[in-house]
mmCIF file of C-alpha atoms in Angstrom:
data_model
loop_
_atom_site.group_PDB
_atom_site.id
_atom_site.type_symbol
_atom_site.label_atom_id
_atom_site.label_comp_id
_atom_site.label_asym_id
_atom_site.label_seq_id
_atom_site.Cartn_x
_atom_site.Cartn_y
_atom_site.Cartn_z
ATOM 1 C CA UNK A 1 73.299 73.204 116.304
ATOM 2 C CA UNK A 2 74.244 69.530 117.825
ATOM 3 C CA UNK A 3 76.912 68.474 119.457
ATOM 4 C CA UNK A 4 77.717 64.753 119.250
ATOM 5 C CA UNK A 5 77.789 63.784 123.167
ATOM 6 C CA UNK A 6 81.121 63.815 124.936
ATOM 7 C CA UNK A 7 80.627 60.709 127.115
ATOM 8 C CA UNK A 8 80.879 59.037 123.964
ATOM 9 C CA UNK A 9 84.732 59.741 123.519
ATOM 10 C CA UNK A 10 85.676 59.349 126.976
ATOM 11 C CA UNK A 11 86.433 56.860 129.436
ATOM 12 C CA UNK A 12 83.623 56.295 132.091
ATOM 13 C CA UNK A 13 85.632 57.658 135.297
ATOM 14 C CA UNK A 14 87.294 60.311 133.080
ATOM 15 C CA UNK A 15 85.986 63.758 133.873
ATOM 16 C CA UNK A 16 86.301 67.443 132.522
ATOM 17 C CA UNK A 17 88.017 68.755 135.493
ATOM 18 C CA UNK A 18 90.427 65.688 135.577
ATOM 19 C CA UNK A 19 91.716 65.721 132.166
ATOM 20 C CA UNK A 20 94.790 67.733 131.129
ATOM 21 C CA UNK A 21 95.035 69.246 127.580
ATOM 22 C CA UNK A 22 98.099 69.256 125.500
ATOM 23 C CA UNK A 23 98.759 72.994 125.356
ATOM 24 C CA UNK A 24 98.628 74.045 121.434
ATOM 25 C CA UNK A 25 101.844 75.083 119.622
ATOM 26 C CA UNK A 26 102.284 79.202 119.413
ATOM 27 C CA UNK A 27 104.026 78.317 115.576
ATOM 28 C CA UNK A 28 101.269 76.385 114.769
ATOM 29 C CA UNK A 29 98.212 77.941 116.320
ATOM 30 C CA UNK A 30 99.360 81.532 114.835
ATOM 31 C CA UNK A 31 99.175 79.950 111.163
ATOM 32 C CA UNK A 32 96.095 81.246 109.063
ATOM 33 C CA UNK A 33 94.110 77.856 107.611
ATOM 34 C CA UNK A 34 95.307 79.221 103.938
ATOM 35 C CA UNK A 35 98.767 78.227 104.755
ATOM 36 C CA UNK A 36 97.936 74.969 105.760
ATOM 37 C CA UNK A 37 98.166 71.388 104.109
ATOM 38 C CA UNK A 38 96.811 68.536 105.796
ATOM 39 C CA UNK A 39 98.641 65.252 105.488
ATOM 40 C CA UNK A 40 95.982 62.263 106.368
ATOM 41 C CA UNK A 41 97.198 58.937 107.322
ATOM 42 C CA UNK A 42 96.736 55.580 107.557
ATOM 43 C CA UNK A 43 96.068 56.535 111.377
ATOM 44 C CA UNK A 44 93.250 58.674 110.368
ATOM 45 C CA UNK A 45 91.317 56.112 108.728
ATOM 46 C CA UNK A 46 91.998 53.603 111.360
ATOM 47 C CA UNK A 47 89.881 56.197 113.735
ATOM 48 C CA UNK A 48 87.289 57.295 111.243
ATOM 49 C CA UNK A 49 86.292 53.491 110.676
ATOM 50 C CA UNK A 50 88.122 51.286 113.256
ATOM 51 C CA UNK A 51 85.979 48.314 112.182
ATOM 52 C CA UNK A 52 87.673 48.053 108.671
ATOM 53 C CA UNK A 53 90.972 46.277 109.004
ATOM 54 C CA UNK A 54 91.729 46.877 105.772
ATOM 55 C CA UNK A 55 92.539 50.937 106.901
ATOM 56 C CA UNK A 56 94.927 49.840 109.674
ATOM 57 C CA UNK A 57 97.934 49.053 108.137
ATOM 58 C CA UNK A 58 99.373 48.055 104.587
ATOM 59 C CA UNK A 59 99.566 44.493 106.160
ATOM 60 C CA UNK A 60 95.634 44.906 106.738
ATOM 61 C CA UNK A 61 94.547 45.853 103.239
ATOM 62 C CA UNK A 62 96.965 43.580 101.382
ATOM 63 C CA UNK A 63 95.336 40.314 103.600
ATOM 64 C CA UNK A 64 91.633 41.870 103.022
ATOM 65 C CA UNK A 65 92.254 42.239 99.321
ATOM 66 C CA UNK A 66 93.670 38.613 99.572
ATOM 67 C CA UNK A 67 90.474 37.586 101.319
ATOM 68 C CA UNK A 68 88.399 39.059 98.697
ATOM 69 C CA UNK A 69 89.926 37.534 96.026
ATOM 70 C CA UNK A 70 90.037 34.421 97.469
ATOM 71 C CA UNK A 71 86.155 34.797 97.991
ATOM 72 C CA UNK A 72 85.740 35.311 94.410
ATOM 73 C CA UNK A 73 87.730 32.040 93.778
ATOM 74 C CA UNK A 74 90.335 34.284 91.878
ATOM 75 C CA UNK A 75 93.779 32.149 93.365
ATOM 76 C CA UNK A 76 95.009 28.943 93.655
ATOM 77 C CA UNK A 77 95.910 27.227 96.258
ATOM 78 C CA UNK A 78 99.590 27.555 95.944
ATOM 79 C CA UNK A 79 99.316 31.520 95.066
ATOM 80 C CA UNK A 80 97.310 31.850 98.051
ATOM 81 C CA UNK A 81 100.005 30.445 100.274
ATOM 82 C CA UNK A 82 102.507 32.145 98.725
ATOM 83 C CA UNK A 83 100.972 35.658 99.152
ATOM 84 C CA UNK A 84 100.347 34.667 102.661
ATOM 85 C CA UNK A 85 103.972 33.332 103.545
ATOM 86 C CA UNK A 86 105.138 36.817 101.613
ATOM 87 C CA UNK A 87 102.742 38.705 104.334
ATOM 88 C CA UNK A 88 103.889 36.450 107.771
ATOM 89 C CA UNK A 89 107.672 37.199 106.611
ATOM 90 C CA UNK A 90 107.095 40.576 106.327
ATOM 91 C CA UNK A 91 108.814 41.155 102.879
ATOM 92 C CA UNK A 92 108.393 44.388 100.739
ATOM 93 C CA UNK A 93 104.827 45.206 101.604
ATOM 94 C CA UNK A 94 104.551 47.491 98.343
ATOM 95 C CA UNK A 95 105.868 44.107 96.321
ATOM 96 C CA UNK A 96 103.505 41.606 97.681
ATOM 97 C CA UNK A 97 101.128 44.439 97.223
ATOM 98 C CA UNK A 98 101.986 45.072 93.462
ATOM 99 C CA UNK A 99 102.364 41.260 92.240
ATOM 100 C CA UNK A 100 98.809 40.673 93.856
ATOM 101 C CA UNK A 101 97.415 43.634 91.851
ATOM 102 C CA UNK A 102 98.903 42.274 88.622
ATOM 103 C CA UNK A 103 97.591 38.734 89.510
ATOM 104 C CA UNK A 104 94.263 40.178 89.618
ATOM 105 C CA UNK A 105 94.684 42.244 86.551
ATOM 106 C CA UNK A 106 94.827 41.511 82.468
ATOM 107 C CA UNK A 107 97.588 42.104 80.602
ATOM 108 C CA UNK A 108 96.119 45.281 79.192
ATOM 109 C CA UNK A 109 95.138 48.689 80.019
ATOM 110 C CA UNK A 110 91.174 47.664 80.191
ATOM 111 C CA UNK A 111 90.537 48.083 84.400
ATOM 112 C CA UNK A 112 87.120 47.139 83.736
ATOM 113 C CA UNK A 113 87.990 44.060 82.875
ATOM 114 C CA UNK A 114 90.150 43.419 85.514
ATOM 115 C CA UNK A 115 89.383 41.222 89.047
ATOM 116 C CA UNK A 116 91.578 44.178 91.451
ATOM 117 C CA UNK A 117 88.510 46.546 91.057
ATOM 118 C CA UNK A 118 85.994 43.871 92.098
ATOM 119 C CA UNK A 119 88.468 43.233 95.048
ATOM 120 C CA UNK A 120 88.748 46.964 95.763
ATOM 121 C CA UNK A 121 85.302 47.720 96.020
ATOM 122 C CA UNK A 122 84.683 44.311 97.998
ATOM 123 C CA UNK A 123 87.436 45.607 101.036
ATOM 124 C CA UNK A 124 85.888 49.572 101.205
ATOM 125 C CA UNK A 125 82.059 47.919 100.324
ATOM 126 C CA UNK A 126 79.670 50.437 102.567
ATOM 127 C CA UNK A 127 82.137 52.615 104.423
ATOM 128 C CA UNK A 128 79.665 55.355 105.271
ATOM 129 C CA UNK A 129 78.217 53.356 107.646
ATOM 130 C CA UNK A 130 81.172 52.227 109.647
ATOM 131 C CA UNK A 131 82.203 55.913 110.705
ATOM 132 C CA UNK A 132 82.621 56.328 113.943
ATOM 133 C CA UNK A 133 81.204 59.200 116.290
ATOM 134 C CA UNK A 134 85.570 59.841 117.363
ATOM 135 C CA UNK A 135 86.556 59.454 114.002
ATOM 136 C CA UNK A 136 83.967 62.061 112.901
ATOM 137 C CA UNK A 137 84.555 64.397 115.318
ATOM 138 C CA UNK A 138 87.900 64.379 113.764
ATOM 139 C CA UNK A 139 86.988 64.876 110.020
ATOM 140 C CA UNK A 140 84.645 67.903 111.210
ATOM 141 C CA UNK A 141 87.824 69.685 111.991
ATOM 142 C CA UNK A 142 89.531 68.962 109.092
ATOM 143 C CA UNK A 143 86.544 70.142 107.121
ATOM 144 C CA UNK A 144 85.987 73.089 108.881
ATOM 145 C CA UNK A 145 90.036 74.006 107.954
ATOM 146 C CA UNK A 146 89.435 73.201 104.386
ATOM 147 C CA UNK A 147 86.520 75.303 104.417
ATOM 148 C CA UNK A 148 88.458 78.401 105.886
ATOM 149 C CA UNK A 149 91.607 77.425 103.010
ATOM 150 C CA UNK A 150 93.474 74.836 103.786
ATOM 151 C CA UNK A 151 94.656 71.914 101.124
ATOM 152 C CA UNK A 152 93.934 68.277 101.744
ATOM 153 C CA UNK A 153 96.066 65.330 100.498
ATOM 154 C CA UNK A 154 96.195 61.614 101.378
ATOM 155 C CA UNK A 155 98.185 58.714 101.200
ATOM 156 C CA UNK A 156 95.213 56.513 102.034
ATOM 157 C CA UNK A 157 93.057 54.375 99.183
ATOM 158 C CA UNK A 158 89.756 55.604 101.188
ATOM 159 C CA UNK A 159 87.196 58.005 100.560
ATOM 160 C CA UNK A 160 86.417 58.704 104.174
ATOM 161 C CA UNK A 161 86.802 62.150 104.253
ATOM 162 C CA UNK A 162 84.791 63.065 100.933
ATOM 163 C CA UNK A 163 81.978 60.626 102.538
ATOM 164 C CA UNK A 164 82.208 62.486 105.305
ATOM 165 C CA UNK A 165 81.681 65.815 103.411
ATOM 166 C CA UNK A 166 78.708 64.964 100.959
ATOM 167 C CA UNK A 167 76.557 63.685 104.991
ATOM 168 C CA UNK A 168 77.780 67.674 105.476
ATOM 169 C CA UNK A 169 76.521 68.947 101.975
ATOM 170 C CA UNK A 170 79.527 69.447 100.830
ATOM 171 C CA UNK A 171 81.132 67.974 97.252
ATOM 172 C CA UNK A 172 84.361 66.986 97.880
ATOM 173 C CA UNK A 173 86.539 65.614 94.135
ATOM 174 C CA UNK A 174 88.821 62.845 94.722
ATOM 175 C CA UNK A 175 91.733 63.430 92.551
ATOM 176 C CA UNK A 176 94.593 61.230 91.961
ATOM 177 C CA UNK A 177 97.579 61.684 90.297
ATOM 178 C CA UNK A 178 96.509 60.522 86.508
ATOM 179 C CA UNK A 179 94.901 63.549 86.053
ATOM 180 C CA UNK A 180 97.655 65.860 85.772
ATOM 181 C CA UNK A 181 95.708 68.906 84.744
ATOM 182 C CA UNK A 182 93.466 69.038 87.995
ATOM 183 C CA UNK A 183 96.535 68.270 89.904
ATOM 184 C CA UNK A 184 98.062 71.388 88.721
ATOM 185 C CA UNK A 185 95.119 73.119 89.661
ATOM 186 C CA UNK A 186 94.824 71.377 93.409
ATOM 187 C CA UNK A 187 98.501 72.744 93.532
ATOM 188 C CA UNK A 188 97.638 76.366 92.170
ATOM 189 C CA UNK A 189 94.772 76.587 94.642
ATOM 190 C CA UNK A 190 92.151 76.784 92.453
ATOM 191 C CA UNK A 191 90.765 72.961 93.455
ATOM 192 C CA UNK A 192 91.285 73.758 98.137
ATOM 193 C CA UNK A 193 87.569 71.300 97.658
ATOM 194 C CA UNK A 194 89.459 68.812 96.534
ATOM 195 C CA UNK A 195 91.264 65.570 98.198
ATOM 196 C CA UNK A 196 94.576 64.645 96.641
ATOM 197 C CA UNK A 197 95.265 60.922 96.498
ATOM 198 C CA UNK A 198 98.639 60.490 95.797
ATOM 199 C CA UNK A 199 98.452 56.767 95.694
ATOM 200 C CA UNK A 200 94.927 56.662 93.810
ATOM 201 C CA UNK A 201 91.594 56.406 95.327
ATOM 202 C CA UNK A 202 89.384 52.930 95.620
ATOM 203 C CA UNK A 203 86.478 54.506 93.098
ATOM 204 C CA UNK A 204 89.387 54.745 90.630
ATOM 205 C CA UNK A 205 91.456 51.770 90.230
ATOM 206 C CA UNK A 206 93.107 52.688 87.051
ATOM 207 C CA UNK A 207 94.543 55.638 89.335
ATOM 208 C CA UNK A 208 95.874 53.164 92.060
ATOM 209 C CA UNK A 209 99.908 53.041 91.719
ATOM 210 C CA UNK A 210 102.483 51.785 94.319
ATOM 211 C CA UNK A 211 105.272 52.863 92.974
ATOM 212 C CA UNK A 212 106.987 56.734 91.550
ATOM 213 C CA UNK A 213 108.119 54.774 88.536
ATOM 214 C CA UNK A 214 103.980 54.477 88.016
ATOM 215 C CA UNK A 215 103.938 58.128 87.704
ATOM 216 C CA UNK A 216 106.206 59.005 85.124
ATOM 217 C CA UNK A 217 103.952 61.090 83.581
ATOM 218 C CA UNK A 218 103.605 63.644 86.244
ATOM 219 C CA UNK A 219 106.984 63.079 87.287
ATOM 220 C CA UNK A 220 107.899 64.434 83.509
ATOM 221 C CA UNK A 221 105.492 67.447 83.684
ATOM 222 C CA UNK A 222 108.072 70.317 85.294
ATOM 223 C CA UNK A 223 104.971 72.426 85.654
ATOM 224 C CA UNK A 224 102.615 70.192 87.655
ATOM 225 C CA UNK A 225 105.882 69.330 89.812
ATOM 226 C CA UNK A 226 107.364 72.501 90.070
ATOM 227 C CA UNK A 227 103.607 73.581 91.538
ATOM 228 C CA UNK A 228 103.592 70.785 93.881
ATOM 229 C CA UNK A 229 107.318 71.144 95.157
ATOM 230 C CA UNK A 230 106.376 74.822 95.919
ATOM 231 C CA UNK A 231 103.082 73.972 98.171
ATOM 232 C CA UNK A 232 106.011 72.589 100.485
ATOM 233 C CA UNK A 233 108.522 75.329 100.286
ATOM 234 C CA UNK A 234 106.033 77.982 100.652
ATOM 235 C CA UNK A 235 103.031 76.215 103.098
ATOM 236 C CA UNK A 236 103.349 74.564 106.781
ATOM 237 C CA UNK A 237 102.297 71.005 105.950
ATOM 238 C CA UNK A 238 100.174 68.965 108.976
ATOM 239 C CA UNK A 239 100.795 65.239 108.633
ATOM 240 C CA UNK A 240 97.521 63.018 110.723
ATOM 241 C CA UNK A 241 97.983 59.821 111.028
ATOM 242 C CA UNK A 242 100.956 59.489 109.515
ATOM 243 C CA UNK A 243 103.884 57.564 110.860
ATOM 244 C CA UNK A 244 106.303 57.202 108.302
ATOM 245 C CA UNK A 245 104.683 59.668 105.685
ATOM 246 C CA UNK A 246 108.109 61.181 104.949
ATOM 247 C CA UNK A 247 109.694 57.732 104.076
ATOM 248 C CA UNK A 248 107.245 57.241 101.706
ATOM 249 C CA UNK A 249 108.759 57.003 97.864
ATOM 250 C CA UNK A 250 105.774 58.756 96.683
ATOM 251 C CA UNK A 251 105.813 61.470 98.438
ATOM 252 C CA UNK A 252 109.723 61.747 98.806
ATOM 253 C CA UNK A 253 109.061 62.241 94.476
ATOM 254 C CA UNK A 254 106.685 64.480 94.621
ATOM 255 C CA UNK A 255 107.731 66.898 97.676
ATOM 256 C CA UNK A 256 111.122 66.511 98.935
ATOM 257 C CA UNK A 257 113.457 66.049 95.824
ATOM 258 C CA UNK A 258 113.735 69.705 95.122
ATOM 259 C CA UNK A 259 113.634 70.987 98.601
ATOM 260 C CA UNK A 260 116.339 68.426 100.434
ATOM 261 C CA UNK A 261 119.216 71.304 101.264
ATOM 262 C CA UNK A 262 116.495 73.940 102.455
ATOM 263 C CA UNK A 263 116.350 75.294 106.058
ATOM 264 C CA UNK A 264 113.689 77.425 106.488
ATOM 265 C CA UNK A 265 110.676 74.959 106.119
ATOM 266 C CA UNK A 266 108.717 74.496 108.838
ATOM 267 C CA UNK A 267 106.202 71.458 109.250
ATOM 268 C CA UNK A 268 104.363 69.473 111.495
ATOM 269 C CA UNK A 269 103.848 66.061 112.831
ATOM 270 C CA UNK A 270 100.819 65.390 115.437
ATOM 271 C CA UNK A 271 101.868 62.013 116.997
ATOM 272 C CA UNK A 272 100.483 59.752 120.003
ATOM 273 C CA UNK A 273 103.547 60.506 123.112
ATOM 274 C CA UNK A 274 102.836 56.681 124.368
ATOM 275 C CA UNK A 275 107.088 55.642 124.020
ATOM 276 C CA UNK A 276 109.101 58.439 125.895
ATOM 277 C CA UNK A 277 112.303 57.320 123.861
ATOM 278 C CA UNK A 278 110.407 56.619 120.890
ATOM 279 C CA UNK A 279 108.682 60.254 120.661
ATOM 280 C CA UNK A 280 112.257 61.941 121.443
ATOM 281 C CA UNK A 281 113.803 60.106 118.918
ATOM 282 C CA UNK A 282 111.519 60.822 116.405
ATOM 283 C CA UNK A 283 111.561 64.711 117.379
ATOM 284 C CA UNK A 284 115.343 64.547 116.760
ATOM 285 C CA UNK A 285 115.112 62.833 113.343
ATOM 286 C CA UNK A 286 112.204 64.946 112.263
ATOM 287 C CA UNK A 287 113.711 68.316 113.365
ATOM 288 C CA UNK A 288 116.321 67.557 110.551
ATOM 289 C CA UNK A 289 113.675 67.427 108.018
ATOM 290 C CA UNK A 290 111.889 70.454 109.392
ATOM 291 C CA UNK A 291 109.554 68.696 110.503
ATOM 292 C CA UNK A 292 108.155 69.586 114.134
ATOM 293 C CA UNK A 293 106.662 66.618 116.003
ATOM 294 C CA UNK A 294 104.027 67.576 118.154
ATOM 295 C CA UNK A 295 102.210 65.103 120.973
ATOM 296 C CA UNK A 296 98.791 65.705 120.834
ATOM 297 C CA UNK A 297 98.171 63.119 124.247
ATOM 298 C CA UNK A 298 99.067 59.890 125.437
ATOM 299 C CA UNK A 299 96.019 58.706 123.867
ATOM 300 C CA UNK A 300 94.088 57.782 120.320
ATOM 301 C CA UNK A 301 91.401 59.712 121.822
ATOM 302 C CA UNK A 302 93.020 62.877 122.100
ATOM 303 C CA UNK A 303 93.929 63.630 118.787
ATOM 304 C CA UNK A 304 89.967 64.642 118.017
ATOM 305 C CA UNK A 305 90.186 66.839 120.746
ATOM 306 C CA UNK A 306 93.287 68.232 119.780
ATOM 307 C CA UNK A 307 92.545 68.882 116.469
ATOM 308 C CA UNK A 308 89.125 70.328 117.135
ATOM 309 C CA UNK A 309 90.400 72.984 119.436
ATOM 310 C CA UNK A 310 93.491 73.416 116.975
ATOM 311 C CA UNK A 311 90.970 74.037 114.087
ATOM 312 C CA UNK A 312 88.760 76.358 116.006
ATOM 313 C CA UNK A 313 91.588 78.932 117.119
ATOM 314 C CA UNK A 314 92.956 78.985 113.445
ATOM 315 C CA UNK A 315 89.483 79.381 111.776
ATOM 316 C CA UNK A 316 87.965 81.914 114.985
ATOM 317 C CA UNK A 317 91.167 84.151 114.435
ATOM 318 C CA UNK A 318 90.958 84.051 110.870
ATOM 319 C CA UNK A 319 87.263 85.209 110.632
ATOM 320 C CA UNK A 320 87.806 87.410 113.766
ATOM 321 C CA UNK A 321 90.282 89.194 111.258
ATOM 322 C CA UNK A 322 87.926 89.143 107.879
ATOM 323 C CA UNK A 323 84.628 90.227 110.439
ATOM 324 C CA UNK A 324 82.912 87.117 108.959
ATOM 325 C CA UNK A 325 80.747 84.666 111.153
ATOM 326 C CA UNK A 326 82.458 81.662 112.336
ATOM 327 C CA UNK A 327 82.704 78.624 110.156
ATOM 328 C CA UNK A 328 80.901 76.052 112.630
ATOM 329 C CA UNK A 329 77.515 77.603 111.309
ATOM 330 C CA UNK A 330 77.851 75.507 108.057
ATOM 331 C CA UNK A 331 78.430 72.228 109.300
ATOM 332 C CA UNK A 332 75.660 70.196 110.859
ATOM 333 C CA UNK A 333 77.717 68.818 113.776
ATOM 334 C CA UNK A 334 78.951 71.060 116.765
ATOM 335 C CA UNK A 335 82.015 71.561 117.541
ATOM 336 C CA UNK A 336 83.852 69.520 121.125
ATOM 337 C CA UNK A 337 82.687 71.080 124.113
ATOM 338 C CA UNK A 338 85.028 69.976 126.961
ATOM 339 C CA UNK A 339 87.349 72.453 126.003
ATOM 340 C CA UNK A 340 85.708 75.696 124.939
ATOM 341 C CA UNK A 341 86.507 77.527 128.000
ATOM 342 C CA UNK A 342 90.496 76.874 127.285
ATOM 343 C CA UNK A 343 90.007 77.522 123.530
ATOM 344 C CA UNK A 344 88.230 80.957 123.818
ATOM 345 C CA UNK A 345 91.142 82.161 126.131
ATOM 346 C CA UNK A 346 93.494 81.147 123.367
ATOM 347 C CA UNK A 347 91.959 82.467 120.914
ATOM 348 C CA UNK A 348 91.344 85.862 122.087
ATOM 349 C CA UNK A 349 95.071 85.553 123.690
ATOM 350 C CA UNK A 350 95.761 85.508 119.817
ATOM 351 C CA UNK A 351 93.784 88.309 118.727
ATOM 352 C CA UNK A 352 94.617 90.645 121.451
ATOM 353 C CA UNK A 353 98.610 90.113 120.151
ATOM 354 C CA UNK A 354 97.483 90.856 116.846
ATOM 355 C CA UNK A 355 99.109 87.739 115.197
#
């Protein structure tokens, strides 16, 4: 089985014996994959295809969607500038986002006849070829965990990890929130190969909202939210790439409304340790929420590696328990190297403590 080369991720005078690995988290390393839900980020994306600016930042994809349409000869002058003052101001980004979309959309419910899906497909046009060899490093590990049980969802308009999947041979669904009965489902655990959009996905514009008001239907459904409040009562959620996740008013809807005076959750938060004051003060904020923030390295880089040898002790221990053969046999990419020395003493550390 290949391994994708490690000189690739590294810098050139960076060596093995040189490099100092974050130690992994006892609380989080002891959780079985099943109990897991992965939160990907905007950050993700950013490292999965750093060559689309569109994935970088809300400010990125509102100017490439603006670029597009102005391609297409879709704005005048004057709405052009307007949208571009809005974006150098830095007003509401979710406002400048939301007029733009209904600029570029009819006054009905048709989205095939409206100019935001031409502009959609324009900004993620051919993302399977911009992945790159860090940023897939880092989607092998989250497939590997959703493969051994754990759920995916995403804030992110990108299909990079189900692209991802189908060069593995695996079908990944995109679901969004307008289908409420395979949301239920994806909730229920009977859809774990399945990515959760909660703001919509690119390939289905009609899905795409900003906004909780947007999903009053599944707002109203006290099943489908009742199902999703109690994936973050009752599971240890992982947020990649996230930065302000937990602000969002999407996901505050959907996961924290019933769940604000509980004490007992515990989640997690992999973040870059670059600001010393920043980091801390996020830790204390966080720690309110139950959330525990985690630094993964001082680096981008490191959160592959991280993650990899994260994924590896959760999925070795957990088929170490079953007596099944370990997951990296179905994927056609190895698994990190620079670390397996470390990892197998953690892992068996784990077994031989029965946990």
């Amino acid at each position: 089985m290949a391994s994708l080369p490690m000189q690739d991720l590294r810098a050139p005078n960076e060596t093995q014996s040189t490099k100092k690995h974050r130690k992994l988290l006892p609380s989080l390393k002891t959780k079985r994959a099943q109990d897991l839900v992965l939160v990907i980020g905007t950050g993700v994306s950013a490292a999965v295809a750093p060559e689309v600016p569109a994935l970088k930042s809300w400010k990125g994809l509102i100017q490439a969607l603006l670029d597009a349409a102005n391609d297409f000869d879709l704005l005048e002058d004057e709405e052009n500038n307007q949208f571009q003052k809005a974006l150098q101001e830095d007003k509401n980004l979710v406002h400048v986002a939301h007029d733009l979309i209904q600029k570029l959309s009819p006054r009905t419910s048709n989205i095939r006849s409206s100019f935001f899906k031409d502009c959609l497909y324009e900004v993620f046009d051919d993302l399977e070829t911009k992945l790159d060899d860090v940023g897939k490093h880092l989607l092998q590990s989250v497939l590997k965990l959703m493969e051994n049980g754990s759920l995916v969802l995403t804030t992110n308009f990108d299909n990079l990890v189900e692209i991802y999947g189908s060069h593995q041979g695996m079908h990944l669904e995109s679901l969004d929130l307008s289908d409420e009965e395979k949301v239920l489902e994806w909730a229920q655990e009977k859809r774990k190969m399945s990515v959760l959009h909660i703001h919509g996905v690119y390939t289905n514009p009609s899905g795409i909202v900003l906004h909780p008001l947007g999903y009053q239907n599944v707002l109203r459904n006290t099943e489908v939210m009742r199902e999703i409040q109690k994936l973050y009562e009752k599971k240890a959620f992982v947020f990649l790439g996230c930065g302000r996740t937990v602000e969002d008013t999407t996901f505050q809807s959907l996961f924290l409304e019933a769940v604000r005076n509980k004490t007992d959750l515990e989640h997690f938060m992999l973040v870059r340790r670059d600001d010393v004051d920043e980091f801390k003060k996020l830790r204390e904020n966080m720690l309110d929420k139950g959330i525990k923030v985690i630094s993964y390295g001082d680096e981008y880089i490191d959160l592959p590696e991280y993650l990899d040898r994260l994924a590896n002790v959760i999925c070795h221990r957990g088929n170490a328990v079953r007596g099944a053969p370990n997951i990296d046999t179905t994927l056609k990419n190895g698994p990190f190297t620079t670390s397996s020395q470390d990892q197998r003493m953690e892992t068996e550390d784990e077994i031989k403590l029965g946990r």
